[in-house]
PDB file of C-alpha atoms in Angstrom:
ATOM      1  CA  MET A   1     -28.067   8.182 -29.444  1.00 87.00           C
ATOM      2  CA  LEU A   2     -24.437   9.527 -30.548  1.00 93.00           C
ATOM      3  CA  THR A   3     -21.698   8.154 -28.445  1.00 97.00           C
ATOM      4  CA  LEU A   4     -19.189  10.372 -26.905  1.00 97.00           C
ATOM      5  CA  HIS A   5     -16.532  10.005 -29.227  1.00 96.00           C
ATOM      6  CA  GLU A   6     -18.780  10.561 -32.109  1.00 97.00           C
ATOM      7  CA  LEU A   7     -20.198  13.869 -30.358  1.00 96.00           C
ATOM      8  CA  LEU A   8     -16.581  15.080 -29.505  1.00 96.00           C
ATOM      9  CA  ALA A   9     -15.189  14.366 -32.811  1.00 95.00           C
ATOM     10  CA  ALA A  10     -18.147  16.014 -34.982  1.00 96.00           C
ATOM     11  CA  ASN A  11     -17.218  19.347 -32.442  1.00 97.00           C
ATOM     12  CA  PRO A  12     -13.326  20.062 -33.052  1.00 97.00           C
ATOM     13  CA  TYR A  13     -13.602  23.132 -30.424  1.00 97.00           C
ATOM     14  CA  PRO A  14     -15.739  22.198 -27.623  1.00 97.00           C
ATOM     15  CA  GLY A  15     -14.251  24.294 -25.474  1.00 97.00           C
ATOM     16  CA  ARG A  16     -14.508  23.259 -22.033  1.00 97.00           C
ATOM     17  CA  GLY A  17     -16.649  20.509 -20.877  1.00 98.00           C
ATOM     18  CA  VAL A  18     -18.053  18.303 -18.158  1.00 98.00           C
ATOM     19  CA  LEU A  19     -19.228  14.557 -17.950  1.00 98.00           C
ATOM     20  CA  TYR A  20     -21.170  12.454 -15.651  1.00 98.00           C
ATOM     21  CA  ALA A  21     -20.574   8.833 -17.125  1.00 98.00           C
ATOM     22  CA  ARG A  22     -21.459   5.125 -15.894  1.00 97.00           C
ATOM     23  CA  THR A  23     -18.700   2.814 -17.475  1.00 97.00           C
ATOM     24  CA  HIS A  24     -19.627  -0.689 -18.792  1.00 97.00           C
ATOM     25  CA  SER A  25     -18.113  -1.986 -15.294  1.00 96.00           C
ATOM     26  CA  GLY A  26     -20.675   0.048 -13.410  1.00 96.00           C
ATOM     27  CA  ALA A  27     -17.895   2.711 -12.445  1.00 94.00           C
ATOM     28  CA  VAL A  28     -19.831   6.227 -12.049  1.00 96.00           C
ATOM     29  CA  LEU A  29     -17.413   9.089 -12.845  1.00 97.00           C
ATOM     30  CA  GLY A  30     -17.066  12.532 -13.415  1.00 97.00           C
ATOM     31  CA  GLY A  31     -15.001  13.966 -16.252  1.00 97.00           C
ATOM     32  CA  TYR A  32     -13.677  17.472 -17.153  1.00 97.00           C
ATOM     33  CA  PHE A  33     -11.602  18.506 -20.144  1.00 97.00           C
ATOM     34  CA  LEU A  34     -10.509  21.955 -22.065  1.00 96.00           C
ATOM     35  CA  THR A  35      -9.492  23.107 -25.074  1.00 96.00           C
ATOM     36  CA  GLY A  36      -7.880  26.341 -26.267  1.00 94.00           C
ATOM     37  CA  ARG A  37      -7.175  28.203 -29.609  1.00 93.00           C
ATOM     38  CA  SER A  38      -5.188  31.136 -28.428  1.00 89.00           C
ATOM     39  CA  ALA A  39      -1.890  30.751 -27.364  1.00 88.00           C
ATOM     40  CA  ALA A  40      -2.904  32.129 -24.016  1.00 83.00           C
ATOM     41  CA  SER A  41      -5.814  29.636 -23.490  1.00 86.00           C
ATOM     42  CA  ARG A  42      -3.342  26.895 -24.561  1.00 87.00           C
ATOM     43  CA  ASP A  43      -0.853  27.971 -21.935  1.00 87.00           C
ATOM     44  CA  ARG A  44      -2.734  25.665 -19.182  1.00 91.00           C
ATOM     45  CA  ALA A  45      -2.564  22.568 -17.133  1.00 90.00           C
ATOM     46  CA  LEU A  46      -4.329  20.645 -14.685  1.00 92.00           C
ATOM     47  CA  ARG A  47      -2.726  20.332 -11.237  1.00 91.00           C
ATOM     48  CA  LEU A  48      -3.549  19.576  -7.804  1.00 91.00           C
ATOM     49  CA  VAL A  49      -3.474  21.937  -5.533  1.00 91.00           C
ATOM     50  CA  ASP A  50      -4.567  21.727  -1.684  1.00 90.00           C
ATOM     51  CA  GLY A  51      -6.996  19.012  -2.274  1.00 91.00           C
ATOM     52  CA  ASP A  52      -8.139  20.840  -5.532  1.00 94.00           C
ATOM     53  CA  LEU A  53      -7.846  20.041  -9.272  1.00 94.00           C
ATOM     54  CA  VAL A  54      -6.844  23.724 -10.773  1.00 93.00           C
ATOM     55  CA  VAL A  55      -6.318  25.167 -14.170  1.00 93.00           C
ATOM     56  CA  GLY A  56      -3.646  27.247 -14.382  1.00 89.00           C
ATOM     57  CA  PRO A  57      -1.028  28.686 -16.748  1.00 89.00           C
ATOM     58  CA  LEU A  58       2.579  26.174 -17.367  1.00 84.00           C
ATOM     59  CA  ALA A  59       4.772  28.718 -16.073  1.00 78.00           C
ATOM     60  CA  PRO A  60       3.989  31.660 -13.003  1.00 77.00           C
ATOM     61  CA  GLY A  61       2.021  34.302 -14.415  1.00 72.00           C
ATOM     62  CA  GLU A  62      -0.655  37.040 -13.809  1.00 74.00           C
ATOM     63  CA  HIS A  63      -3.939  35.156 -12.730  1.00 75.00           C
ATOM     64  CA  ASP A  64      -6.798  35.517 -15.065  1.00 77.00           C
ATOM     65  CA  PRO A  65     -10.171  34.385 -13.548  1.00 77.00           C
ATOM     66  CA  LEU A  66     -11.850  33.070 -16.824  1.00 77.00           C
ATOM     67  CA  ARG A  67      -8.683  31.326 -17.872  1.00 81.00           C
ATOM     68  CA  HIS A  68      -7.193  30.023 -14.059  1.00 90.00           C
ATOM     69  CA  TYR A  69      -9.872  28.561 -11.776  1.00 93.00           C
ATOM     70  CA  ALA A  70     -10.373  25.443  -9.554  1.00 95.00           C
ATOM     71  CA  ALA A  71     -12.082  22.686 -11.607  1.00 96.00           C
ATOM     72  CA  VAL A  72     -12.510  20.091  -9.507  1.00 97.00           C
ATOM     73  CA  THR A  73     -13.074  20.218  -5.774  1.00 96.00           C
ATOM     74  CA  THR A  74     -15.287  18.246  -3.289  1.00 96.00           C
ATOM     75  CA  THR A  75     -17.484  18.619  -0.471  1.00 97.00           C
ATOM     76  CA  ARG A  76     -18.940  16.098   1.951  1.00 95.00           C
ATOM     77  CA  ASP A  77     -21.775  14.938  -0.192  1.00 96.00           C
ATOM     78  CA  TRP A  78     -20.902  16.141  -3.745  1.00 97.00           C
ATOM     79  CA  LEU A  79     -17.978  16.038  -6.286  1.00 97.00           C
ATOM     80  CA  VAL A  80     -17.944  19.267  -8.190  1.00 98.00           C
ATOM     81  CA  LEU A  81     -16.880  19.991 -11.586  1.00 98.00           C
ATOM     82  CA  GLY A  82     -16.850  23.191 -14.051  1.00 98.00           C
ATOM     83  CA  ASN A  83     -15.579  25.683 -16.059  1.00 97.00           C
ATOM     84  CA  GLY A  84     -14.463  28.736 -13.898  1.00 95.00           C
ATOM     85  CA  GLU A  85     -14.531  30.403 -10.810  1.00 95.00           C
ATOM     86  CA  GLN A  86     -18.249  29.400 -10.143  1.00 97.00           C
ATOM     87  CA  VAL A  87     -17.086  25.690  -8.818  1.00 97.00           C
ATOM     88  CA  SER A  88     -15.311  27.209  -5.389  1.00 97.00           C
ATOM     89  CA  GLN A  89     -18.753  29.225  -5.397  1.00 97.00           C
ATOM     90  CA  VAL A  90     -21.021  26.356  -5.806  1.00 98.00           C
ATOM     91  CA  ALA A  91     -19.205  24.497  -3.298  1.00 98.00           C
ATOM     92  CA  GLU A  92     -19.010  26.880  -0.536  1.00 98.00           C
ATOM     93  CA  ARG A  93     -22.668  27.190  -1.040  1.00 98.00           C
ATOM     94  CA  LEU A  94     -23.067  23.323  -0.428  1.00 98.00           C
ATOM     95  CA  ARG A  95     -21.100  23.496   2.291  1.00 97.00           C
ATOM     96  CA  GLY A  96     -23.141  26.383   3.958  1.00 97.00           C
ATOM     97  CA  GLY A  97     -26.246  23.778   3.701  1.00 97.00           C
ATOM     98  CA  ALA A  98     -27.835  24.954   0.321  1.00 98.00           C
ATOM     99  CA  ALA A  99     -29.504  22.573  -1.522  1.00 98.00           C
ATOM    100  CA  PRO A 100     -27.858  21.581  -5.498  1.00 98.00           C
ATOM    101  CA  THR A 101     -30.176  23.423  -7.278  1.00 97.00           C
ATOM    102  CA  VAL A 102     -30.271  26.601  -5.009  1.00 97.00           C
ATOM    103  CA  ALA A 103     -26.479  25.975  -5.096  1.00 98.00           C
ATOM    104  CA  LEU A 104     -26.309  26.289  -9.023  1.00 98.00           C
ATOM    105  CA  GLY A 105     -28.950  29.321  -9.164  1.00 96.00           C
ATOM    106  CA  GLY A 106     -27.993  33.154  -9.565  1.00 95.00           C
ATOM    107  CA  LEU A 107     -24.797  32.355 -11.678  1.00 97.00           C
ATOM    108  CA  GLU A 108     -24.223  34.384 -14.640  1.00 96.00           C
ATOM    109  CA  TYR A 109     -22.499  33.543 -17.912  1.00 95.00           C
ATOM    110  CA  GLU A 110     -19.073  34.627 -18.635  1.00 94.00           C
ATOM    111  CA  PRO A 111     -18.298  38.531 -19.184  1.00 93.00           C
ATOM    112  CA  ASP A 112     -16.366  37.680 -22.699  1.00 92.00           C
ATOM    113  CA  PRO A 113     -18.714  39.149 -25.195  1.00 92.00           C
ATOM    114  CA  PRO A 114     -19.535  38.349 -28.148  1.00 91.00           C
ATOM    115  CA  ILE A 115     -19.516  35.123 -27.101  1.00 92.00           C
ATOM    116  CA  ARG A 116     -20.902  35.060 -23.619  1.00 94.00           C
ATOM    117  CA  THR A 117     -19.617  31.828 -22.778  1.00 94.00           C
ATOM    118  CA  SER A 118     -21.818  29.312 -20.468  1.00 96.00           C
ATOM    119  CA  ARG A 119     -20.373  28.645 -16.694  1.00 97.00           C
ATOM    120  CA  ILE A 120     -21.175  24.749 -16.874  1.00 98.00           C
ATOM    121  CA  THR A 121     -21.055  22.632 -13.446  1.00 98.00           C
ATOM    122  CA  ALA A 122     -21.594  19.161 -12.557  1.00 98.00           C
ATOM    123  CA  LEU A 123     -22.194  17.793  -8.761  1.00 98.00           C
ATOM    124  CA  ILE A 124     -21.870  14.048  -8.799  1.00 98.00           C
ATOM    125  CA  SER A 125     -23.076  12.827  -5.194  1.00 97.00           C
ATOM    126  CA  LEU A 126     -20.792  10.880  -3.260  1.00 95.00           C
ATOM    127  CA  ASP A 127     -23.001   8.046  -2.798  1.00 91.00           C
ATOM    128  CA  GLY A 128     -21.112   6.345  -5.700  1.00 87.00           C
ATOM    129  CA  GLY A 129     -22.490   8.794  -7.722  1.00 89.00           C
ATOM    130  CA  ARG A 130     -26.146   7.316  -8.077  1.00 91.00           C
ATOM    131  CA  ALA A 131     -27.513  11.009  -8.373  1.00 96.00           C
ATOM    132  CA  ALA A 132     -25.995  14.222 -10.335  1.00 98.00           C
ATOM    133  CA  VAL A 133     -27.275  17.869 -10.858  1.00 98.00           C
ATOM    134  CA  LEU A 134     -25.999  19.485 -13.944  1.00 98.00           C
ATOM    135  CA  GLY A 135     -26.149  23.329 -14.116  1.00 97.00           C
ATOM    136  CA  ALA A 136     -25.451  25.520 -17.017  1.00 97.00           C
ATOM    137  CA  ALA A 137     -25.396  29.566 -16.810  1.00 97.00           C
ATOM    138  CA  ARG A 138     -26.280  30.583 -20.348  1.00 95.00           C
ATOM    139  CA  PRO A 139     -26.939  33.547 -22.470  1.00 92.00           C
ATOM    140  CA  SER A 140     -30.187  34.004 -24.021  1.00 87.00           C
ATOM    141  CA  ARG A 141     -30.883  33.288 -27.537  1.00 81.00           C
ATOM    142  CA  ALA A 142     -32.885  36.445 -27.842  1.00 80.00           C
ATOM    143  CA  SER A 143     -30.857  40.190 -27.182  1.00 78.00           C
ATOM    144  CA  ARG A 144     -31.760  40.346 -23.701  1.00 86.00           C
ATOM    145  CA  PRO A 145     -28.574  40.335 -21.362  1.00 90.00           C
ATOM    146  CA  SER A 146     -29.879  38.531 -18.666  1.00 92.00           C
ATOM    147  CA  THR A 147     -28.630  35.031 -17.868  1.00 95.00           C
ATOM    148  CA  ASN A 148     -30.983  31.703 -18.204  1.00 94.00           C
ATOM    149  CA  VAL A 149     -30.025  29.154 -15.706  1.00 96.00           C
ATOM    150  CA  MET A 150     -30.987  25.826 -16.199  1.00 95.00           C
ATOM    151  CA  THR A 151     -30.522  22.887 -13.850  1.00 97.00           C
ATOM    152  CA  LEU A 152     -30.761  19.046 -14.675  1.00 97.00           C
ATOM    153  CA  ALA A 153     -31.205  16.159 -12.396  1.00 97.00           C
ATOM    154  CA  VAL A 154     -30.281  12.788 -13.211  1.00 97.00           C
ATOM    155  CA  ARG A 155     -30.352   9.740 -11.411  1.00 94.00           C
ATOM    156  CA  ASP A 156     -29.280   6.166 -11.627  1.00 93.00           C
ATOM    157  CA  LEU A 157     -27.199   6.020 -15.159  1.00 96.00           C
ATOM    158  CA  GLU A 158     -27.217   2.709 -16.866  1.00 97.00           C
ATOM    159  CA  PRO A 159     -23.998   1.292 -17.750  1.00 97.00           C
ATOM    160  CA  GLY A 160     -22.616   2.850 -20.653  1.00 98.00           C
ATOM    161  CA  GLU A 161     -24.939   5.948 -20.111  1.00 98.00           C
ATOM    162  CA  ALA A 162     -23.448   9.433 -19.931  1.00 98.00           C
ATOM    163  CA  VAL A 163     -24.632  13.057 -19.863  1.00 98.00           C
ATOM    164  CA  LEU A 164     -21.878  15.723 -21.636  1.00 98.00           C
ATOM    165  CA  LEU A 165     -22.064  19.905 -21.037  1.00 98.00           C
ATOM    166  CA  THR A 166     -19.752  22.079 -23.223  1.00 98.00           C
ATOM    167  CA  THR A 167     -19.514  25.463 -23.630  1.00 97.00           C
ATOM    168  CA  TYR A 168     -18.989  25.694 -27.496  1.00 96.00           C
ATOM    169  CA  VAL A 169     -20.050  24.371 -30.708  1.00 95.00           C
ATOM    170  CA  SER A 170     -17.737  25.087 -33.052  1.00 95.00           C
ATOM    171  CA  ASP A 171     -15.706  24.309 -36.228  1.00 93.00           C
ATOM    172  CA  GLY A 172     -12.353  26.114 -34.554  1.00 92.00           C
ATOM    173  CA  GLU A 173     -13.468  29.508 -36.482  1.00 92.00           C
ATOM    174  CA  ARG A 174     -17.184  30.309 -35.972  1.00 94.00           C
ATOM    175  CA  VAL A 175     -18.018  29.872 -32.285  1.00 94.00           C
ATOM    176  CA  SER A 176     -21.638  29.649 -30.708  1.00 92.00           C
ATOM    177  CA  VAL A 177     -22.888  28.382 -27.410  1.00 93.00           C
ATOM    178  CA  ALA A 178     -23.399  24.724 -27.179  1.00 94.00           C
ATOM    179  CA  ALA A 179     -26.904  23.171 -26.249  1.00 92.00           C
ATOM    180  CA  PRO A 180     -27.654  23.084 -22.402  1.00 90.00           C
ATOM    181  CA  TYR A 181     -26.843  19.314 -22.392  1.00 95.00           C
ATOM    182  CA  ALA A 182     -26.693  15.984 -24.473  1.00 97.00           C
ATOM    183  CA  GLU A 183     -27.399  12.417 -23.160  1.00 97.00           C
ATOM    184  CA  THR A 184     -24.714   9.955 -24.985  1.00 98.00           C
ATOM    185  CA  ALA A 185     -23.134   6.542 -24.624  1.00 98.00           C
ATOM    186  CA  VAL A 186     -19.682   5.883 -23.599  1.00 98.00           C
ATOM    187  CA  GLU A 187     -17.924   2.545 -24.597  1.00 97.00           C
ATOM    188  CA  ALA A 188     -15.494   2.387 -21.823  1.00 97.00           C
ATOM    189  CA  LYS A 189     -15.269  -0.043 -19.411  1.00 97.00           C
ATOM    190  CA  THR A 190     -12.383   1.601 -16.937  1.00 95.00           C
ATOM    191  CA  ALA A 191     -11.491   5.137 -15.941  1.00 95.00           C
ATOM    192  CA  GLU A 192      -8.677   5.038 -17.881  1.00 95.00           C
ATOM    193  CA  ASP A 193     -10.484   3.567 -20.706  1.00 96.00           C
ATOM    194  CA  LEU A 194     -12.966   6.782 -20.374  1.00 96.00           C
ATOM    195  CA  LEU A 195     -10.213   9.221 -20.099  1.00 96.00           C
ATOM    196  CA  ASP A 196      -8.383   7.744 -23.529  1.00 96.00           C
ATOM    197  CA  GLU A 197     -12.024   8.326 -25.048  1.00 96.00           C
ATOM    198  CA  ILE A 198     -12.331  12.010 -24.229  1.00 97.00           C
ATOM    199  CA  TRP A 199      -8.659  12.438 -25.113  1.00 96.00           C
ATOM    200  CA  SER A 200      -8.510  10.738 -28.541  1.00 95.00           C
ATOM    201  CA  ALA A 201     -11.750  12.287 -29.558  1.00 96.00           C
ATOM    202  CA  LEU A 202     -10.967  15.742 -28.776  1.00 96.00           C
ATOM    203  CA  ASP A 203      -9.208  17.704 -31.843  1.00 96.00           C
ATOM    204  CA  SER A 204      -5.232  17.807 -31.426  1.00 94.00           C
ATOM    205  CA  ARG A 205      -5.344  21.402 -32.502  1.00 94.00           C
ATOM    206  CA  PHE A 206      -7.035  22.403 -29.456  1.00 96.00           C
ATOM    207  CA  ARG A 207      -7.244  19.914 -26.760  1.00 95.00           C
ATOM    208  CA  VAL A 208      -4.892  21.213 -23.413  1.00 95.00           C
ATOM    209  CA  ALA A 209      -6.122  18.802 -20.700  1.00 95.00           C
ATOM    210  CA  ALA A 210      -8.035  15.848 -19.726  1.00 95.00           C
ATOM    211  CA  THR A 211      -9.120  14.346 -16.187  1.00 95.00           C
ATOM    212  CA  VAL A 212     -11.531  11.712 -15.025  1.00 96.00           C
ATOM    213  CA  VAL A 213     -12.290  11.615 -11.286  1.00 95.00           C
ATOM    214  CA  ASP A 214     -13.966   8.987  -9.188  1.00 95.00           C
ATOM    215  CA  PRO A 215     -16.114  10.958  -6.832  1.00 93.00           C
ATOM    216  CA  VAL A 216     -15.331   8.596  -4.041  1.00 88.00           C
ATOM    217  CA  GLU A 217     -11.695   8.971  -4.147  1.00 89.00           C
ATOM    218  CA  GLY A 218     -11.522  12.287  -5.411  1.00 88.00           C
ATOM    219  CA  PRO A 219      -9.495  15.038  -6.948  1.00 89.00           C
ATOM    220  CA  ALA A 220      -6.291  13.711  -5.420  1.00 85.00           C
ATOM    221  CA  LYS A 221      -6.641  10.393  -6.907  1.00 84.00           C
ATOM    222  CA  ALA A 222      -7.799  11.917 -10.546  1.00 85.00           C
ATOM    223  CA  LEU A 223      -6.308  10.728 -13.698  1.00 82.00           C
ATOM    224  CA  GLN A 224      -4.773  13.585 -15.685  1.00 78.00           C
ATOM    225  CA  VAL A 225      -3.557  14.134 -19.363  1.00 79.00           C
ATOM    226  CA  ARG A 226      -1.890  17.411 -20.675  1.00 71.00           C
ATOM    227  CA  GLN A 227      -0.405  18.373 -23.833  1.00 64.00           C
ATOM    228  CA  ASP A 228       3.225  18.313 -24.178  1.00 50.00           C
ATOM    229  CA  VAL A 229       4.718  21.697 -24.800  1.00 49.00           C
TER     230      VAL A 229
END
């Protein structure tokens, strides 16, 4: 099984990613990162806004729903991480009593042809992260325009195990939609280690921001890194 560092280092432009991981000390953590090729995509940062971690422009400007959104939020039972406005939508469904697979259902991939970027979401339980439900609303590899929705339930990660979802497989020029998920291994012992592991593996030409969140402590205690501009 490839390590997280190996997976990310081999994929220079992964787009955005979510991670469900257990460190070697036993801590269960959620991770989120974003990369960008264009000036507009790189002109972003993660900020704490009303208890959520929000992806927004570095300077006040026009809202773009494909680039600006709540990336990390919580409900009573779940830490919710993802790459778009579906994070808020899924959280509201959960707060309304929907089961995780129902909350992740019916989503659409992003309206950004020709890429048709997947919407990826991770739900990590607030009982110490014993369970996670990961979702991806993806375009078909065939010609049909309808969305494929995948959900994956994972329980009881062993120390050093992780599950990663990214939006792209790309060398920075040619972009393809990534596989639904990858099981991987982390070397980290602590949350700080895991953040360093993610950040150091991302290509410096494209990396924009990354965060690691303890499901119990929530976004307000998140560790953050973003590029200097």
